Amino acid sequence: MYTGIAETSGEVTAVESAGEGRRIQIRADIFDDIEAGDSICVSGVCLTAETVTDGAISCFAAAETLERSWFSDLESGDHVNLERPLQPDDRMGGHIVEGHVEASGEILDISELEEGWDFVISKPSGLDSYIVEKGYITIEGMSLTVTDVDADRFSVTIIPETHNRSNLSEKDEGDNVNLETDVVARYVEGMVQKS
């Protein structure tokens, strides 16, 4: 489990096909306490470190992950947001993030504001009921607040700290971002449907 507060962004140093999946190597300065078998949130995708060597980890992204995320287009040199798992004594700074990406959305517009950026993102079908104004959304592994919702799109405001710390500073209109809706909303819907 994660909080949606990206610690840093790491550089993808290698991507190789591996059966129906892909093996991804990432270099960053936060892997000193990561061991093989540990989970890490990579731009919103919970992956397992297979190997850890000299400040880099190697992870495997399965076919299911490639279908739901933009990782089928991931290339060496790309940057990904990173967060280590939540520990019992950590602060819960964002919201509960599972790292189970549901879909990717296309960035339709980026508008610079006086203090930040407004990102307009396409709303994938099937996620409509979970994307609500002032509700949580995880974008690229980061806990953000939805500021506006239309039939086929939604908006979030990115503050300078988040922009500078994450890979969103490198994203352009037309790029895709990984999305995970609020797990609490999904559980509530599931309970209501059963009753």
mmCIF file of C-alpha atoms in Angstrom:
data_model
loop_
_atom_site.group_PDB
_atom_site.id
_atom_site.type_symbol
_atom_site.label_atom_id
_atom_site.label_comp_id
_atom_site.label_asym_id
_atom_site.label_seq_id
_atom_site.Cartn_x
_atom_site.Cartn_y
_atom_site.Cartn_z
ATOM 1 C CA MET A 1 0.000 0.000 0.000
ATOM 2 C CA TYR A 2 1.137 3.519 -0.790
ATOM 3 C CA THR A 3 0.113 7.098 0.019
ATOM 4 C CA GLY A 4 0.372 8.673 -3.421
ATOM 5 C CA ILE A 5 3.208 10.981 -2.385
ATOM 6 C CA ALA A 6 5.993 10.406 -4.921
ATOM 7 C CA GLU A 7 9.406 10.440 -3.279
ATOM 8 C CA THR A 8 11.351 11.075 -6.448
ATOM 9 C CA SER A 9 11.445 10.226 -10.114
ATOM 10 C CA GLY A 10 13.815 7.581 -11.418
ATOM 11 C CA GLU A 11 15.309 7.035 -14.840
ATOM 12 C CA VAL A 12 14.462 3.964 -16.874
ATOM 13 C CA THR A 13 17.845 2.606 -17.978
ATOM 14 C CA ALA A 14 16.730 -0.543 -19.826
ATOM 15 C CA VAL A 15 13.535 -2.127 -21.144
ATOM 16 C CA GLU A 16 13.500 -5.671 -22.548
ATOM 17 C CA SER A 17 10.717 -7.921 -23.810
ATOM 18 C CA ALA A 18 10.180 -10.936 -21.563
ATOM 19 C CA GLY A 19 7.522 -13.297 -22.861
ATOM 20 C CA GLU A 20 4.264 -11.331 -22.947
ATOM 21 C CA GLY A 21 5.642 -8.822 -20.442
ATOM 22 C CA ARG A 22 8.597 -6.488 -20.132
ATOM 23 C CA ARG A 23 11.551 -6.331 -17.777
ATOM 24 C CA ILE A 24 12.303 -2.763 -16.688
ATOM 25 C CA GLN A 25 15.454 -1.431 -15.037
ATOM 26 C CA ILE A 26 15.198 1.829 -13.073
ATOM 27 C CA ARG A 27 17.937 3.915 -11.447
ATOM 28 C CA ALA A 28 17.185 6.222 -8.498
ATOM 29 C CA ASP A 29 18.626 7.349 -5.178
ATOM 30 C CA ILE A 30 15.946 5.750 -2.941
ATOM 31 C CA PHE A 31 16.765 2.071 -3.379
ATOM 32 C CA ASP A 32 19.293 1.798 -0.527
ATOM 33 C CA ASP A 33 16.790 -0.037 1.709
ATOM 34 C CA ILE A 34 15.074 -2.026 -1.068
ATOM 35 C CA GLU A 35 15.759 -5.759 -1.359
ATOM 36 C CA ALA A 36 14.803 -8.329 -3.970
ATOM 37 C CA GLY A 37 11.153 -9.216 -3.399
ATOM 38 C CA ASP A 38 10.151 -5.774 -2.109
ATOM 39 C CA SER A 39 7.333 -3.852 -3.764
ATOM 40 C CA ILE A 40 7.692 -0.359 -5.166
ATOM 41 C CA CYS A 41 5.175 1.954 -6.784
ATOM 42 C CA VAL A 42 6.415 2.890 -10.266
ATOM 43 C CA SER A 43 4.271 5.684 -11.751
ATOM 44 C CA GLY A 44 1.267 4.164 -10.042
ATOM 45 C CA VAL A 45 2.054 0.520 -10.833
ATOM 46 C CA CYS A 46 2.960 -1.802 -7.962
ATOM 47 C CA LEU A 47 5.985 -3.784 -9.155
ATOM 48 C CA THR A 48 8.317 -6.204 -7.386
ATOM 49 C CA ALA A 49 12.051 -5.609 -7.324
ATOM 50 C CA GLU A 50 13.619 -8.745 -8.816
ATOM 51 C CA THR A 51 17.196 -7.547 -8.465
ATOM 52 C CA VAL A 52 18.789 -4.580 -6.719
ATOM 53 C CA THR A 53 22.301 -3.512 -7.710
ATOM 54 C CA ASP A 54 24.231 -0.244 -7.435
ATOM 55 C CA GLY A 55 21.221 2.075 -7.054
ATOM 56 C CA ALA A 56 19.110 0.303 -9.679
ATOM 57 C CA ILE A 57 16.263 -2.191 -9.566
ATOM 58 C CA SER A 58 14.935 -4.583 -12.165
ATOM 59 C CA CYS A 59 11.179 -5.293 -12.241
ATOM 60 C CA PHE A 60 8.856 -7.356 -14.408
ATOM 61 C CA ALA A 61 5.662 -5.830 -15.850
ATOM 62 C CA ALA A 62 3.154 -8.539 -16.839
ATOM 63 C CA ALA A 63 0.863 -8.415 -19.886
ATOM 64 C CA GLU A 64 -2.065 -7.235 -17.715
ATOM 65 C CA THR A 65 0.003 -4.268 -16.546
ATOM 66 C CA LEU A 66 1.023 -3.415 -20.100
ATOM 67 C CA GLU A 67 -2.640 -3.475 -21.210
ATOM 68 C CA ARG A 68 -3.836 -1.125 -18.481
ATOM 69 C CA SER A 69 -0.867 1.273 -18.283
ATOM 70 C CA TRP A 70 1.284 3.191 -20.740
ATOM 71 C CA PHE A 71 4.231 0.884 -19.941
ATOM 72 C CA SER A 72 3.941 -0.857 -23.310
ATOM 73 C CA ASP A 73 5.423 2.404 -24.679
ATOM 74 C CA LEU A 74 8.037 2.790 -21.929
ATOM 75 C CA GLU A 75 11.551 3.442 -23.257
ATOM 76 C CA SER A 76 15.043 3.775 -21.866
ATOM 77 C CA GLY A 77 15.535 7.394 -20.805
ATOM 78 C CA ASP A 78 11.933 7.866 -19.644
ATOM 79 C CA HIS A 79 11.348 8.980 -16.071
ATOM 80 C CA VAL A 80 8.909 7.309 -13.672
ATOM 81 C CA ASN A 81 7.611 8.400 -10.273
ATOM 82 C CA LEU A 82 8.694 6.243 -7.343
ATOM 83 C CA GLU A 83 7.310 5.575 -3.888
ATOM 84 C CA ARG A 84 8.346 2.902 -1.415
ATOM 85 C CA PRO A 85 5.577 1.043 0.464
ATOM 86 C CA LEU A 86 3.870 2.678 3.429
ATOM 87 C CA GLN A 87 5.354 1.651 6.793
ATOM 88 C CA PRO A 88 3.266 1.438 10.012
ATOM 89 C CA ASP A 89 4.828 4.595 11.486
ATOM 90 C CA ASP A 90 4.635 6.698 8.278
ATOM 91 C CA ARG A 91 2.331 9.660 7.805
ATOM 92 C CA MET A 92 -0.640 9.150 5.499
ATOM 93 C CA GLY A 93 -0.034 12.249 3.376
ATOM 94 C CA GLY A 94 -2.235 11.446 0.388
ATOM 95 C CA HIS A 95 -4.838 8.681 0.214
ATOM 96 C CA ILE A 96 -4.790 4.881 0.030
ATOM 97 C CA VAL A 97 -3.101 3.875 -3.216
ATOM 98 C CA GLU A 98 -2.881 0.202 -4.142
ATOM 99 C CA GLY A 99 -0.710 0.452 -7.233
ATOM 100 C CA HIS A 100 -3.384 -1.371 -9.256
ATOM 101 C CA VAL A 101 -3.624 0.830 -12.332
ATOM 102 C CA GLU A 102 -7.063 0.610 -13.932
ATOM 103 C CA ALA A 103 -6.390 2.441 -17.186
ATOM 104 C CA SER A 104 -4.362 5.163 -18.799
ATOM 105 C CA GLY A 105 -5.782 8.534 -19.772
ATOM 106 C CA GLU A 106 -4.571 10.920 -22.444
ATOM 107 C CA ILE A 107 -3.445 14.414 -21.491
ATOM 108 C CA LEU A 108 -5.762 16.618 -23.560
ATOM 109 C CA ASP A 109 -4.565 20.024 -22.358
ATOM 110 C CA ILE A 110 -1.941 21.552 -20.078
ATOM 111 C CA SER A 111 -2.523 25.165 -19.034
ATOM 112 C CA GLU A 112 0.025 27.071 -16.989
ATOM 113 C CA LEU A 113 -1.520 28.897 -14.038
ATOM 114 C CA GLU A 114 -0.032 31.638 -11.884
ATOM 115 C CA GLU A 115 1.038 29.011 -9.327
ATOM 116 C CA GLY A 116 0.921 25.624 -11.043
ATOM 117 C CA TRP A 117 -0.580 23.818 -14.008
ATOM 118 C CA ASP A 118 -4.056 22.597 -14.925
ATOM 119 C CA PHE A 119 -3.998 19.150 -16.562
ATOM 120 C CA VAL A 120 -7.084 18.015 -18.487
ATOM 121 C CA ILE A 121 -7.145 14.222 -18.917
ATOM 122 C CA SER A 122 -9.474 11.962 -20.884
ATOM 123 C CA LYS A 123 -11.795 9.861 -18.742
ATOM 124 C CA PRO A 124 -11.549 6.174 -19.710
ATOM 125 C CA SER A 125 -14.839 4.306 -19.976
ATOM 126 C CA GLY A 126 -15.702 2.309 -16.893
ATOM 127 C CA LEU A 127 -14.227 4.854 -14.478
ATOM 128 C CA ASP A 128 -17.053 7.431 -14.731
ATOM 129 C CA SER A 129 -18.681 6.788 -11.366
ATOM 130 C CA TYR A 130 -15.366 6.948 -9.484
ATOM 131 C CA ILE A 131 -14.090 10.270 -10.826
ATOM 132 C CA VAL A 132 -15.929 13.011 -8.954
ATOM 133 C CA GLU A 133 -15.199 16.665 -8.305
ATOM 134 C CA LYS A 134 -13.102 17.086 -5.130
ATOM 135 C CA GLY A 135 -12.532 13.328 -5.015
ATOM 136 C CA TYR A 136 -9.180 11.541 -5.069
ATOM 137 C CA ILE A 137 -7.517 10.223 -8.213
ATOM 138 C CA THR A 138 -4.079 8.679 -8.535
ATOM 139 C CA ILE A 139 -2.185 9.913 -11.587
ATOM 140 C CA GLU A 140 1.272 8.446 -12.235
ATOM 141 C CA GLY A 141 1.245 7.190 -8.643
ATOM 142 C CA MET A 142 0.444 10.588 -7.132
ATOM 143 C CA SER A 143 -2.579 11.376 -4.980
ATOM 144 C CA LEU A 144 -4.370 14.325 -6.586
ATOM 145 C CA THR A 145 -7.722 16.069 -6.188
ATOM 146 C CA VAL A 146 -10.121 16.217 -9.118
ATOM 147 C CA THR A 147 -10.976 19.882 -9.742
ATOM 148 C CA ASP A 148 -13.509 19.532 -12.565
ATOM 149 C CA VAL A 149 -15.376 16.712 -14.317
ATOM 150 C CA ASP A 150 -17.048 16.655 -17.736
ATOM 151 C CA ALA A 151 -18.596 13.766 -19.675
ATOM 152 C CA ASP A 152 -15.352 12.565 -21.247
ATOM 153 C CA ARG A 153 -12.621 14.361 -19.279
ATOM 154 C CA PHE A 154 -11.543 15.603 -15.876
ATOM 155 C CA SER A 155 -9.051 18.149 -14.543
ATOM 156 C CA VAL A 156 -6.467 18.285 -11.781
ATOM 157 C CA THR A 157 -4.264 21.149 -10.642
ATOM 158 C CA ILE A 158 -0.574 20.389 -10.222
ATOM 159 C CA ILE A 159 1.300 22.593 -7.748
ATOM 160 C CA PRO A 160 4.956 23.508 -8.456
ATOM 161 C CA GLU A 161 6.345 21.100 -5.804
ATOM 162 C CA THR A 162 4.516 18.128 -7.341
ATOM 163 C CA HIS A 163 5.381 19.215 -10.883
ATOM 164 C CA ASN A 164 9.095 19.582 -10.119
ATOM 165 C CA ARG A 165 9.377 16.338 -8.117
ATOM 166 C CA SER A 166 7.613 14.137 -10.663
ATOM 167 C CA ASN A 167 7.614 13.048 -14.282
ATOM 168 C CA LEU A 168 4.633 15.342 -14.972
ATOM 169 C CA SER A 169 7.166 18.091 -15.717
ATOM 170 C CA GLU A 170 8.155 16.054 -18.802
ATOM 171 C CA LYS A 171 4.629 15.191 -19.976
ATOM 172 C CA ASP A 172 3.042 16.880 -22.997
ATOM 173 C CA GLU A 173 -0.418 17.015 -24.499
ATOM 174 C CA GLY A 174 -1.080 13.674 -26.202
ATOM 175 C CA ASP A 175 0.958 11.686 -23.653
ATOM 176 C CA ASN A 176 -0.749 9.036 -21.538
ATOM 177 C CA VAL A 177 -0.740 8.822 -17.744
ATOM 178 C CA ASN A 178 -1.556 5.899 -15.447
ATOM 179 C CA LEU A 179 -4.825 6.191 -13.493
ATOM 180 C CA GLU A 180 -6.151 4.522 -10.341
ATOM 181 C CA THR A 181 -9.454 5.630 -8.837
ATOM 182 C CA ASP A 182 -10.175 5.838 -5.118
ATOM 183 C CA VAL A 183 -10.329 2.307 -3.697
ATOM 184 C CA VAL A 184 -12.745 3.417 -0.957
ATOM 185 C CA ALA A 185 -15.251 4.567 -3.603
ATOM 186 C CA ARG A 186 -14.917 1.217 -5.358
ATOM 187 C CA TYR A 187 -15.531 -0.728 -2.136
ATOM 188 C CA VAL A 188 -18.550 1.433 -1.247
ATOM 189 C CA GLU A 189 -20.043 0.823 -4.690
ATOM 190 C CA GLY A 190 -19.444 -2.914 -4.309
ATOM 191 C CA MET A 191 -21.181 -2.987 -0.905
ATOM 192 C CA VAL A 192 -24.150 -0.945 -2.156
ATOM 193 C CA GLN A 193 -24.591 -3.237 -5.158
ATOM 194 C CA LYS A 194 -24.646 -6.310 -2.897
ATOM 195 C CA SER A 195 -27.323 -4.893 -0.583
#
